[in-house]
PDB file of C-alpha atoms (C1' of nucleotides) in Angstrom:
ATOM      1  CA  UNK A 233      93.178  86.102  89.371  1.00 60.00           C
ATOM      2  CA  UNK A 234      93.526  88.296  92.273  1.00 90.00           C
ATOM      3  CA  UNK A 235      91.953  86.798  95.335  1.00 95.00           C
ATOM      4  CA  UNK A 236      90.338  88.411  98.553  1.00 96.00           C
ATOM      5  CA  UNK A 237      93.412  90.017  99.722  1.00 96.00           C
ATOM      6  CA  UNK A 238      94.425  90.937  96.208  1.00 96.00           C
ATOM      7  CA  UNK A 239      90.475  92.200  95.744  1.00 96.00           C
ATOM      8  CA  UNK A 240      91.085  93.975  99.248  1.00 97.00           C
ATOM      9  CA  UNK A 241      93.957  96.247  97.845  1.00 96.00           C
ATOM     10  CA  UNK A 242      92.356  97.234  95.010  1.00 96.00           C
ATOM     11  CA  UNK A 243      88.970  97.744  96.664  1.00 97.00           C
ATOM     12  CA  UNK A 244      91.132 100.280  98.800  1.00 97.00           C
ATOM     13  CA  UNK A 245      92.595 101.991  95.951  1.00 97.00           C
ATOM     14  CA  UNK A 246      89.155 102.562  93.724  1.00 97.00           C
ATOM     15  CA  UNK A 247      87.473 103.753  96.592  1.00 98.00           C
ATOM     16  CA  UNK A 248      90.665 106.379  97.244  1.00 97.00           C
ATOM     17  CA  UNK A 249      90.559 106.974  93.676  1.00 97.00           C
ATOM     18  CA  UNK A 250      86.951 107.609  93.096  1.00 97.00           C
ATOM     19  CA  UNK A 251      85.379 108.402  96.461  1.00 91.00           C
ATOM     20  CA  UNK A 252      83.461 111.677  96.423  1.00 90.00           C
ATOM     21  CA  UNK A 253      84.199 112.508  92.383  1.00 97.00           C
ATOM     22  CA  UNK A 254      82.385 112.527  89.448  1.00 98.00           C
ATOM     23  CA  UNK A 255      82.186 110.247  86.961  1.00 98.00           C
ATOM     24  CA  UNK A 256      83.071 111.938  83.472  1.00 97.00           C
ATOM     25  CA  UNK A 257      82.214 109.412  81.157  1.00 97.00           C
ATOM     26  CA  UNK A 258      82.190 105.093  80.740  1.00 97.00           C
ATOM     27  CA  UNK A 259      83.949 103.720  78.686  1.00 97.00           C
ATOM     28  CA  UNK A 260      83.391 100.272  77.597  1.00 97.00           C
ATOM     29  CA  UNK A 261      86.491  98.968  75.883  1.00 96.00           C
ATOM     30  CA  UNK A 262      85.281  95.433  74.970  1.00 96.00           C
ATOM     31  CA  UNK A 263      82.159  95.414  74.395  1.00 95.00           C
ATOM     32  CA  UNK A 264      81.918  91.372  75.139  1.00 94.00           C
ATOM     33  CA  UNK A 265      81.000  92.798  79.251  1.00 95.00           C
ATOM     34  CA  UNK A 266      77.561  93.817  77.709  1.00 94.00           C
ATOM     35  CA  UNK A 267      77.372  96.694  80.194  1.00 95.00           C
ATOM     36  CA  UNK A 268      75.854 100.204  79.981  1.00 94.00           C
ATOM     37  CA  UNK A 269      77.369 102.890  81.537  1.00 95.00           C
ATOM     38  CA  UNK A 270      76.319 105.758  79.650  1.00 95.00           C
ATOM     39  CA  UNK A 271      73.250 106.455  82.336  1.00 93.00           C
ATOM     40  CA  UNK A 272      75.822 107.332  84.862  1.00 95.00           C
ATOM     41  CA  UNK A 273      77.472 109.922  83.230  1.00 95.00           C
ATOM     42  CA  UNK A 274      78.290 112.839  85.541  1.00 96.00           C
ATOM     43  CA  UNK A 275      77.022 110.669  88.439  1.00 97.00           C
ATOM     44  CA  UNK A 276      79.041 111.102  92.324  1.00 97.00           C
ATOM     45  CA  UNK A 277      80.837 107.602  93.430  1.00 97.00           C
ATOM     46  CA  UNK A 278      80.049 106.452  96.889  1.00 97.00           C
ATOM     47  CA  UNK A 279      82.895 104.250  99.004  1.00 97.00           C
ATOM     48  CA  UNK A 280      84.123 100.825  97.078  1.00 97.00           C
ATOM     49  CA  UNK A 281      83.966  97.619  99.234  1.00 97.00           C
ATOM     50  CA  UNK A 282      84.573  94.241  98.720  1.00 97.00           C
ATOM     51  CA  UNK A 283      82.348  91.369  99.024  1.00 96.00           C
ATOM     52  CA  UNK A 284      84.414  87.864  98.175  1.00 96.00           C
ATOM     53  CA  UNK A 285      86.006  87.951  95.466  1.00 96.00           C
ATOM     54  CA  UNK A 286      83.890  90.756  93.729  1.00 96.00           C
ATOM     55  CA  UNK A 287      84.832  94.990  94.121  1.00 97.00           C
ATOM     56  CA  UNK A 288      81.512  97.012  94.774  1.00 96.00           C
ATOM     57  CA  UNK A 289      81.644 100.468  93.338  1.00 97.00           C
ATOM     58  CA  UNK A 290      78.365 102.785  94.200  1.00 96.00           C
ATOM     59  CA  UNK A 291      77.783 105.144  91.581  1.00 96.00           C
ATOM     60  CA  UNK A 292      74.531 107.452  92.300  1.00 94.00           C
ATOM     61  CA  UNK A 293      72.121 105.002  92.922  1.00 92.00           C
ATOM     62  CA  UNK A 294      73.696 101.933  91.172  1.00 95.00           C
ATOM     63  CA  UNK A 295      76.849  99.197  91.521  1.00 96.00           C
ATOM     64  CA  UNK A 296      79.299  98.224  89.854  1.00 97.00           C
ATOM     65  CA  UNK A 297      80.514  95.153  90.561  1.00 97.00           C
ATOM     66  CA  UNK A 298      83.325  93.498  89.021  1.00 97.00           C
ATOM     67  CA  UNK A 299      84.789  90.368  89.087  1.00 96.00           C
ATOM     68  CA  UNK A 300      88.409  89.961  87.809  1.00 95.00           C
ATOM     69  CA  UNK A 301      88.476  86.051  86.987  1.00 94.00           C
ATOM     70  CA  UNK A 302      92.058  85.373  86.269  1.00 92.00           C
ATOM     71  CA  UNK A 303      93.862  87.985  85.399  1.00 93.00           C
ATOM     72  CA  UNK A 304      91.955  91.411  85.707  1.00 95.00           C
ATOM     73  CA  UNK A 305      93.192  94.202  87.749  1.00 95.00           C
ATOM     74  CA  UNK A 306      92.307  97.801  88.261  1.00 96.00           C
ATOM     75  CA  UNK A 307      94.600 100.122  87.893  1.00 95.00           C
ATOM     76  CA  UNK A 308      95.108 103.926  87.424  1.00 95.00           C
ATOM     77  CA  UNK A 309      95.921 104.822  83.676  1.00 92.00           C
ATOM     78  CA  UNK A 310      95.643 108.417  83.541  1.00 81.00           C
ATOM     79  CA  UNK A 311      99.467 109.033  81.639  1.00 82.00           C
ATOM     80  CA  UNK A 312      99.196 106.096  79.000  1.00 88.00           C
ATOM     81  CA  UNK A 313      97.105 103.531  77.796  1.00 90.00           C
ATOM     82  CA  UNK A 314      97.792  99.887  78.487  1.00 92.00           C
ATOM     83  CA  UNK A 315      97.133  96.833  76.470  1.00 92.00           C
ATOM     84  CA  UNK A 316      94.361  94.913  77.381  1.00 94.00           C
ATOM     85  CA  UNK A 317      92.313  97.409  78.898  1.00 96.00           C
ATOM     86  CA  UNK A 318      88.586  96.853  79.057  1.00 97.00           C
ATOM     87  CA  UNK A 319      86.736  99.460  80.427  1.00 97.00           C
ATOM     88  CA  UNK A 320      87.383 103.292  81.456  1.00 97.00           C
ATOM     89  CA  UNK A 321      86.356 105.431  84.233  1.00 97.00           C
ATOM     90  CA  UNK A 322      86.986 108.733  83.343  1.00 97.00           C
ATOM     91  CA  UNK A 323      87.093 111.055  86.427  1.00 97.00           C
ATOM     92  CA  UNK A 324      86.420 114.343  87.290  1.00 97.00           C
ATOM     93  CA  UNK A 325      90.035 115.468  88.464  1.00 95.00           C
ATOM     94  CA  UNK A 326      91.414 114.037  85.161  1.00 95.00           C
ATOM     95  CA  UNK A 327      92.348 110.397  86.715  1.00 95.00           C
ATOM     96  CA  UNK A 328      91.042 107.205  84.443  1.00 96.00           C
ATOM     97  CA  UNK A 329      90.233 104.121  86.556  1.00 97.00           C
ATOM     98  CA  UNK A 330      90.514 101.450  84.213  1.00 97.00           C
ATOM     99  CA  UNK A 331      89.944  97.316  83.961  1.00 97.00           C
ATOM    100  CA  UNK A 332      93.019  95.667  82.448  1.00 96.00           C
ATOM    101  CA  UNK A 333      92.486  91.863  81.977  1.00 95.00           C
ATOM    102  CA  UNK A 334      94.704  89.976  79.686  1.00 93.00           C
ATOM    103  CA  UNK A 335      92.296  86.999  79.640  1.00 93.00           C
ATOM    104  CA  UNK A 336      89.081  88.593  79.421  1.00 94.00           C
ATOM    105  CA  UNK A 337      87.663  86.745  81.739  1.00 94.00           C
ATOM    106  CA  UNK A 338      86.299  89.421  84.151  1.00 95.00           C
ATOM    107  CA  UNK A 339      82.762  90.385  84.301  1.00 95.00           C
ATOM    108  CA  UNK A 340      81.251  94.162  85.520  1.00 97.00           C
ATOM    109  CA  UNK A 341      77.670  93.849  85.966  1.00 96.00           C
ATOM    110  CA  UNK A 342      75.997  97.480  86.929  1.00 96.00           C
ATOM    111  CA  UNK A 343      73.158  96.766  88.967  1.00 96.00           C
ATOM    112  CA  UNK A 344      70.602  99.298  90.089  1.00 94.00           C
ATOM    113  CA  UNK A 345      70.069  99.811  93.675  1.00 89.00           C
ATOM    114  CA  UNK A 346      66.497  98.274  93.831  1.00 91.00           C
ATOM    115  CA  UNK A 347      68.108  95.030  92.802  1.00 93.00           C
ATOM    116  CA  UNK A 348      71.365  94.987  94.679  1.00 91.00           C
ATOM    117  CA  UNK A 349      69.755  92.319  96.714  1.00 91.00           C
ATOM    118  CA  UNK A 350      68.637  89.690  94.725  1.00 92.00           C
ATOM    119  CA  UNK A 351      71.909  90.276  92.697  1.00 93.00           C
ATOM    120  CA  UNK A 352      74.127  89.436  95.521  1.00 92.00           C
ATOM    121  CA  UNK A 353      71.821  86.698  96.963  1.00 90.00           C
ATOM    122  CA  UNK A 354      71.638  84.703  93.328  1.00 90.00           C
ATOM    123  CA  UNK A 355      75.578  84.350  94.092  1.00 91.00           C
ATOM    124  CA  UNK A 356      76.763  81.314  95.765  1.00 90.00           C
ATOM    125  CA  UNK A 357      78.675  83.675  98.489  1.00 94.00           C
ATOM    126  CA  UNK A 358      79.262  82.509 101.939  1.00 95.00           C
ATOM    127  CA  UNK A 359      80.075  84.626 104.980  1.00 95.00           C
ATOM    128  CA  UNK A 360      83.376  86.547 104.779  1.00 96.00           C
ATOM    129  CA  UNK A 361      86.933  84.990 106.560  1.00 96.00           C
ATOM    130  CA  UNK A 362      88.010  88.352 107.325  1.00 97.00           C
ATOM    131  CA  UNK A 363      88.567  90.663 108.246  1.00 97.00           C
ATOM    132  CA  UNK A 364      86.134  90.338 111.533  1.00 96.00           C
ATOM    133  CA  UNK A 365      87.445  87.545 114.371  1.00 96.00           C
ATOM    134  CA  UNK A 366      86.660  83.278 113.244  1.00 97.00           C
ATOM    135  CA  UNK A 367      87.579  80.981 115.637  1.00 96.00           C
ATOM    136  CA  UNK A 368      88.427  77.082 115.129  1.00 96.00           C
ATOM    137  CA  UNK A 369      84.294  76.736 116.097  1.00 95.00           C
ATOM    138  CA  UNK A 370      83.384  79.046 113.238  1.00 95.00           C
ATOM    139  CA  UNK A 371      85.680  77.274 110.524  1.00 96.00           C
ATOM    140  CA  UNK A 372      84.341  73.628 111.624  1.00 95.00           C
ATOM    141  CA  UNK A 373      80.783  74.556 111.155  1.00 94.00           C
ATOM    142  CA  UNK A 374      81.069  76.289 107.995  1.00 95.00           C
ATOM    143  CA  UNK A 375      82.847  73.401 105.982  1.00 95.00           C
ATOM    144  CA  UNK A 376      80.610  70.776 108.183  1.00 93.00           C
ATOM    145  CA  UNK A 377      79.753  68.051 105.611  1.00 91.00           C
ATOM    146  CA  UNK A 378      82.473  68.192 103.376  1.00 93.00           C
ATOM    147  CA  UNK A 379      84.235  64.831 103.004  1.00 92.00           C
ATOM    148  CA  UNK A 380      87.325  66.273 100.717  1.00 93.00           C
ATOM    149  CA  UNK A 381      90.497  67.596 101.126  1.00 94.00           C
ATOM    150  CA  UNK A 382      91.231  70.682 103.296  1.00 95.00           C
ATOM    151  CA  UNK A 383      92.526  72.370 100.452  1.00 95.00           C
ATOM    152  CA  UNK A 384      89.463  72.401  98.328  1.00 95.00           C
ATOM    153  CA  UNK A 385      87.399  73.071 100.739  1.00 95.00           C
ATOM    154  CA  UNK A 386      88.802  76.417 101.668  1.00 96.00           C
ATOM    155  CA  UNK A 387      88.425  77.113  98.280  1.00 95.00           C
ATOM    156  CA  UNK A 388      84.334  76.588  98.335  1.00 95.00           C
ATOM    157  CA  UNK A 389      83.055  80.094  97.855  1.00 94.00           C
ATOM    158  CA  UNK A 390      79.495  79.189  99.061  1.00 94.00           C
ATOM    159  CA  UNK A 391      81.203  78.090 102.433  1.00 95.00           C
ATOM    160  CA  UNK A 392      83.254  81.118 102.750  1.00 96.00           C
ATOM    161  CA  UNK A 393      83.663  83.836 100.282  1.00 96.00           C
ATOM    162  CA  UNK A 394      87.137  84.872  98.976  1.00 96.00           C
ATOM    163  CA  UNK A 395      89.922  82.268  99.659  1.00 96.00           C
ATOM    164  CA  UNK A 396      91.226  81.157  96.102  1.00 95.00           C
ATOM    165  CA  UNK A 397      93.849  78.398  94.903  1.00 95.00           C
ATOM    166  CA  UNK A 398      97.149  80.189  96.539  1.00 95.00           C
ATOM    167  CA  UNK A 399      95.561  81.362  99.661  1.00 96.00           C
ATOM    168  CA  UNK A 400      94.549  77.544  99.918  1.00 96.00           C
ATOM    169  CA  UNK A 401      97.605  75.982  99.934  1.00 96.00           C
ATOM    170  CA  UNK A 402      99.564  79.009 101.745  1.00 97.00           C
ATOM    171  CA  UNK A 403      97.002  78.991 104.392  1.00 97.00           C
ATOM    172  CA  UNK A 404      97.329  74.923 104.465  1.00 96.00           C
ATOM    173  CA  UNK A 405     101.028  75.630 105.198  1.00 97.00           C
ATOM    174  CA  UNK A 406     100.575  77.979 107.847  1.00 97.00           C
ATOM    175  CA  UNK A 407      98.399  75.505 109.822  1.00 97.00           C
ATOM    176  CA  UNK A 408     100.459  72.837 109.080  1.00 97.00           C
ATOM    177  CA  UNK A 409      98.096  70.694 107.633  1.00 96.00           C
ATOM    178  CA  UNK A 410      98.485  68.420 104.487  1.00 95.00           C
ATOM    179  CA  UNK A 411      96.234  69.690 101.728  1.00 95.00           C
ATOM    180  CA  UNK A 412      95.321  66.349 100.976  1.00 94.00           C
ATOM    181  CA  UNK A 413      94.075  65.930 104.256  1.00 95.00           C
ATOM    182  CA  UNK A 414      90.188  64.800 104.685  1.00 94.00           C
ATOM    183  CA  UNK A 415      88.232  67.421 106.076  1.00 95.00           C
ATOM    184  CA  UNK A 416      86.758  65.259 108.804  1.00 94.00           C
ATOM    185  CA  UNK A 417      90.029  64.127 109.979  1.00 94.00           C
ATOM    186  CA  UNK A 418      90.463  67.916 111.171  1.00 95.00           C
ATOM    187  CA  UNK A 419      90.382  68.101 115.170  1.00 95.00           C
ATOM    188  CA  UNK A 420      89.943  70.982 117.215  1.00 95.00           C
ATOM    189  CA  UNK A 421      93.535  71.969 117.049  1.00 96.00           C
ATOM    190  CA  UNK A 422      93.296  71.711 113.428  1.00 96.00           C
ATOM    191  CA  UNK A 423      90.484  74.796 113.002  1.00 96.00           C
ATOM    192  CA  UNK A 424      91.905  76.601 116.004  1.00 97.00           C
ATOM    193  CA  UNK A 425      95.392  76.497 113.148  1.00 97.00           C
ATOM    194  CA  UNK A 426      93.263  77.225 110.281  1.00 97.00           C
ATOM    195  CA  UNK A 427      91.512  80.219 112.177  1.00 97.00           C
ATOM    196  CA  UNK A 428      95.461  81.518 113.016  1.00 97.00           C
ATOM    197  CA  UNK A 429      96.238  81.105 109.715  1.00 97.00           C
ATOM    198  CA  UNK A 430      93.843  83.154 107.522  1.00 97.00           C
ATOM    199  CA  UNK A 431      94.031  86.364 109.121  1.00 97.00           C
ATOM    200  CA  UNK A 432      97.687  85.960 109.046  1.00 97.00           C
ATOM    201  CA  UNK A 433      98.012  85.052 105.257  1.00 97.00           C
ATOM    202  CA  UNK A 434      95.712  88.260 104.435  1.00 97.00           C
ATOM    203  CA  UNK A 435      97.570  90.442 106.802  1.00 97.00           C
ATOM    204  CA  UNK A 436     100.925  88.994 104.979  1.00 96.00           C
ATOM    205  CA  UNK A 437      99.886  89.708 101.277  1.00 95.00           C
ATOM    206  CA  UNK A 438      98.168  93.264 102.941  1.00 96.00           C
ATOM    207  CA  UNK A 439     101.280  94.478 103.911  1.00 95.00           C
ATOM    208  CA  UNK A 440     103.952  93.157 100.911  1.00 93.00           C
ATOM    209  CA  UNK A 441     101.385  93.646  98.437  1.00 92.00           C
ATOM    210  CA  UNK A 442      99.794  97.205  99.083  1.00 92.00           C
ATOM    211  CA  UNK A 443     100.166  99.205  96.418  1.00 90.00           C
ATOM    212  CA  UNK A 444      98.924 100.788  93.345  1.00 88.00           C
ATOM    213  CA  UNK A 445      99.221  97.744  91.189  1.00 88.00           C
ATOM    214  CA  UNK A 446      98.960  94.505  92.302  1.00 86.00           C
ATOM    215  CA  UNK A 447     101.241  91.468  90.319  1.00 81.00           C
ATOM    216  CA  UNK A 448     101.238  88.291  89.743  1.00 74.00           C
ATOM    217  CA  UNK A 449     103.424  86.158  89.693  1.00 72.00           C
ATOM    218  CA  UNK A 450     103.719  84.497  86.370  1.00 66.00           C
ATOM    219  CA  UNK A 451     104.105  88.150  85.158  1.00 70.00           C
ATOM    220  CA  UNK A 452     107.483  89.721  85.054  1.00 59.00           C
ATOM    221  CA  UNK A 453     107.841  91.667  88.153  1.00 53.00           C
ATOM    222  CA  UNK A 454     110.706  92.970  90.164  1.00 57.00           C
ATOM    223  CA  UNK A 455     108.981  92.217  93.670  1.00 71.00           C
ATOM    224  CA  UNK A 456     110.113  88.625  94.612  1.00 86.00           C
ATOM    225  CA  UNK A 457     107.341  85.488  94.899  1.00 91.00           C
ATOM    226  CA  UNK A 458     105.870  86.528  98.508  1.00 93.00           C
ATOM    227  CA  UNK A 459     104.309  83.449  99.150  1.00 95.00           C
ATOM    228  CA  UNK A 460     105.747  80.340 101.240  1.00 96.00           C
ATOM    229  CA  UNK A 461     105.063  77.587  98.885  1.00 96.00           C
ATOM    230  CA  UNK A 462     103.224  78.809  95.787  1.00 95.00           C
ATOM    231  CA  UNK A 463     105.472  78.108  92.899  1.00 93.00           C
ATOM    232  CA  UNK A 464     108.358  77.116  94.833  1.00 94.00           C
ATOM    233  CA  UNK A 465     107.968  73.492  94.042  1.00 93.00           C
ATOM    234  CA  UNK A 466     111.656  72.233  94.578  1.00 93.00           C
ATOM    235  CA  UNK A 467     113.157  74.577  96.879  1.00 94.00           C
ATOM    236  CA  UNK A 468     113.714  74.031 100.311  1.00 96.00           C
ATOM    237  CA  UNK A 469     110.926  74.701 103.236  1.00 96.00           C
ATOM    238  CA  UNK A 470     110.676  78.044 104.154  1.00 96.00           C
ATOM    239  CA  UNK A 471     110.113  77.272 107.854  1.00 96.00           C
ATOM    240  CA  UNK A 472     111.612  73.725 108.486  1.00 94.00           C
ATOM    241  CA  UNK A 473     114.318  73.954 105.703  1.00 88.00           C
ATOM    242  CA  UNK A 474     114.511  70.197 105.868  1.00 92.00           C
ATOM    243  CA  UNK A 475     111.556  69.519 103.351  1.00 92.00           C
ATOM    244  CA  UNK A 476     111.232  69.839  99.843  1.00 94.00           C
ATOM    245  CA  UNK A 477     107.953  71.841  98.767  1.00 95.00           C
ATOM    246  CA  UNK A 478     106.233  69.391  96.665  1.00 94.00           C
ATOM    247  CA  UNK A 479     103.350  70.265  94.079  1.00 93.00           C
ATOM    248  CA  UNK A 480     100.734  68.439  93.137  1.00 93.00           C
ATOM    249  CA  UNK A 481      97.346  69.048  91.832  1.00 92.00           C
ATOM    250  CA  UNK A 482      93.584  68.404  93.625  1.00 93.00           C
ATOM    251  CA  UNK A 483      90.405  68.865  91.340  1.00 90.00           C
ATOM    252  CA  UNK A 484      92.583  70.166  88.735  1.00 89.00           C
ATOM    253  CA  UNK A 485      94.473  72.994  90.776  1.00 93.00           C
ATOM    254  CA  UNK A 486      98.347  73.037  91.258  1.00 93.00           C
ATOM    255  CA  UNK A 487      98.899  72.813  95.601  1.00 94.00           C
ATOM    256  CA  UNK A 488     101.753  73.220  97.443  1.00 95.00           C
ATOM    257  CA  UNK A 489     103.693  72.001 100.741  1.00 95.00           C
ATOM    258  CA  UNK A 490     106.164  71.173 102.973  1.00 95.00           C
ATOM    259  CA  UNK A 491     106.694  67.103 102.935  1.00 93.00           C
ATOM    260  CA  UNK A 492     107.890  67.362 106.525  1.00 95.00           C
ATOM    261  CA  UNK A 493     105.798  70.164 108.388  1.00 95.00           C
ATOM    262  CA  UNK A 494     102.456  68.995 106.561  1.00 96.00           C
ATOM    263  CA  UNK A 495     102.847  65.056 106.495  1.00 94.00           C
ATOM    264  CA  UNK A 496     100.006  63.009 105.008  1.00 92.00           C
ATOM    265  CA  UNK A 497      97.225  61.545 107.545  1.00 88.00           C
TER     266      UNK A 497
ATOM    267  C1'  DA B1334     103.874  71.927  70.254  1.00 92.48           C
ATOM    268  C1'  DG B1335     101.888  71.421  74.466  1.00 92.48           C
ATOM    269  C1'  DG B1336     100.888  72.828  79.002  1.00 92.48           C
ATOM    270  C1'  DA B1337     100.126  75.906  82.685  1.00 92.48           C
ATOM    271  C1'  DC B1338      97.551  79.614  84.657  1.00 92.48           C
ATOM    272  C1'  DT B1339      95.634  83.610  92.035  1.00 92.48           C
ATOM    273  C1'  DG B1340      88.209  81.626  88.563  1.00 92.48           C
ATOM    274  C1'  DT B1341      83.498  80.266  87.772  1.00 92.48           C
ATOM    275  C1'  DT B1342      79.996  77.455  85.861  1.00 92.48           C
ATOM    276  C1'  DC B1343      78.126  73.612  83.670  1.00 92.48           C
ATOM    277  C1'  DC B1344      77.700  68.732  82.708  1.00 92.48           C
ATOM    278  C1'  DG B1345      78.172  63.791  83.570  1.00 92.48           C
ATOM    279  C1'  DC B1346      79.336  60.097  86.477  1.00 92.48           C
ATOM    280  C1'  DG B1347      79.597  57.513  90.868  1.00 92.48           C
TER     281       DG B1347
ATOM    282  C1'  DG C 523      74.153  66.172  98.805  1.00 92.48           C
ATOM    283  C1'  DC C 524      79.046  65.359  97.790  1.00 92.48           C
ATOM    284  C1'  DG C 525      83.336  64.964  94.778  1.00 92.48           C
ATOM    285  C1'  DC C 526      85.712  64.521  90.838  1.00 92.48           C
ATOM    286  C1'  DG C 527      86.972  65.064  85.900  1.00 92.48           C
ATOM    287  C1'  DG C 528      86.389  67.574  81.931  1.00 92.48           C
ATOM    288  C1'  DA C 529      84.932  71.321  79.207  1.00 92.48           C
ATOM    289  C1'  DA C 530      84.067  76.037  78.300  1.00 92.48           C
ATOM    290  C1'  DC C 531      85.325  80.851  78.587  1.00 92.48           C
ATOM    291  C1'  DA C 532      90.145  83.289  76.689  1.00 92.48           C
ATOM    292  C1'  DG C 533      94.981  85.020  76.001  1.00 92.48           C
ATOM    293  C1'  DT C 534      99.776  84.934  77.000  1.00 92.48           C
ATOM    294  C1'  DC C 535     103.955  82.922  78.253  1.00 92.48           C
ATOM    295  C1'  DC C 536     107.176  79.752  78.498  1.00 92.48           C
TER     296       DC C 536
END
DNA sequence: AGGACTGTTCCGCG
DNA sequence: GCGCGGAACAGTCC
């Protein structure tokens, strides 16, 4: 599933897509989301943003928000239709914003302005990472209390919203910190790193994944793995190129690092 | 055949 | 409250 910088792209292409038209018609492909769009028809979208993980579409006086789980994406498919699709936006100019997910795990809720509130506070959504300035002082208070590993912790969304299971570890790398590593072992140095390293990671995957279509990468592609570590279990360390980059797995979750730039403590 | 997978939520246990 | 494992959701790809 796409995380926050993943979200962030596609945030920027809906709302460059849709900003300003008119919504022709909604099309619910599978009806399993259990959503109604059919009020909406003809209705002006407003600007997309991105809260977490989620994509925040005004459309007259409602959102849509979606959540793409695992392996949703939105993508323009006004030429041909692609498998898996689950919902439609038919536009105005003739475009078709539409909700592939192979897994259907994804959820679109529309929720009407008067309720936009209590929607988002019922989620368990803490303050965003990015893309606004967090010092090491920020971090440190926000996972206070945690006894686990770095790596999960990062991953809390009701600490702070968006990070996901590859921004975890590649951010873990970039601080050099062992993902294994007790959260209250951290010092000062430690969150100042982890601060560096966030805005860095997003900025990375901004600028080599910007595009119309985000990927994966367990799906065939032609762009190359742009991460440090992530899936490159057995090849050598991208910055020391002494280390191997091991994976293991933490509540479940593949990790992976650099034996020598993130040794255990 | 079996496992893995860029997520969330629930349950049970300690 | 915290942390973990496991399950569920669900489909595809090794």
């Amino acid at each position: 599933m796409p995380e926050l910088p993943e979200v962030e792209i596609m945030t920027r292409n809906v709302r460059q897509w849709s900003a300003g038209r008119r919504l022709l018609r909604g099309e619910v492909v599978d009806a399993a989301l259990k959503v109604d769009l059919s009020a909406l028809q003809g209705a002006v979208f407003g600007s997309a943003h991105r809260r977490g993980k989620y994509l925040c579409l005004p459309v007259a006086a409602s959102m849509l928000v979606v959540h793409f789980r695992m392996t949703g994406k939105a993508i323009l498919e006004s030429t041909a239709a692609r498998p898996h699709t689950r919902l439609r936006l038919h536009l105005d100019d003739g475009t078709v914003i539409a909700i592939v997910d192979t897994r259907r795990l994804g959820r679109v809720w529309m929720v009407p302005s008067q309720e936009l509130s209590s929607f988002f506070a019922s989620l368990p959504l803490g303050p965003e990472p990015w893309p606004q300035p967090r010092d090491g002082g920020w971090w440190r208070s926000q996972l206070a209390g945690l006894r686990g590993p770095i790596k999960n912790a990062l991953m809390r969304q009701d600490r702070v919203a968006g990070l996901g299971n590859i921004a975890a570890s590649e951010i873990c790398f970039r601080a050099r910190l062992n993902p294994h590593t007790p959260v209250p072992k951290l010092d000062a140095s430690d969150w100042d790193a982890v601060a560096t390293a966030v805005p860095a990671f997003v900025d990375h995957v901004l600028s080599v994944e910007s595009g119309p279509e985000i990927a994966y990468v367990n799906e065939q592609r032609t762009a190359p793995n742009p991460f440090a570590v992530y899936a490159r279990q057995g090849q050598p360390c991208p910055r020391c190129a002494h280390g191997m980059v091991t994976r293991t797995v933490q509540a479940g979750r593949a990790s992976f690092f650099c034996a020598q730039c993130q040794p255990p403590r």
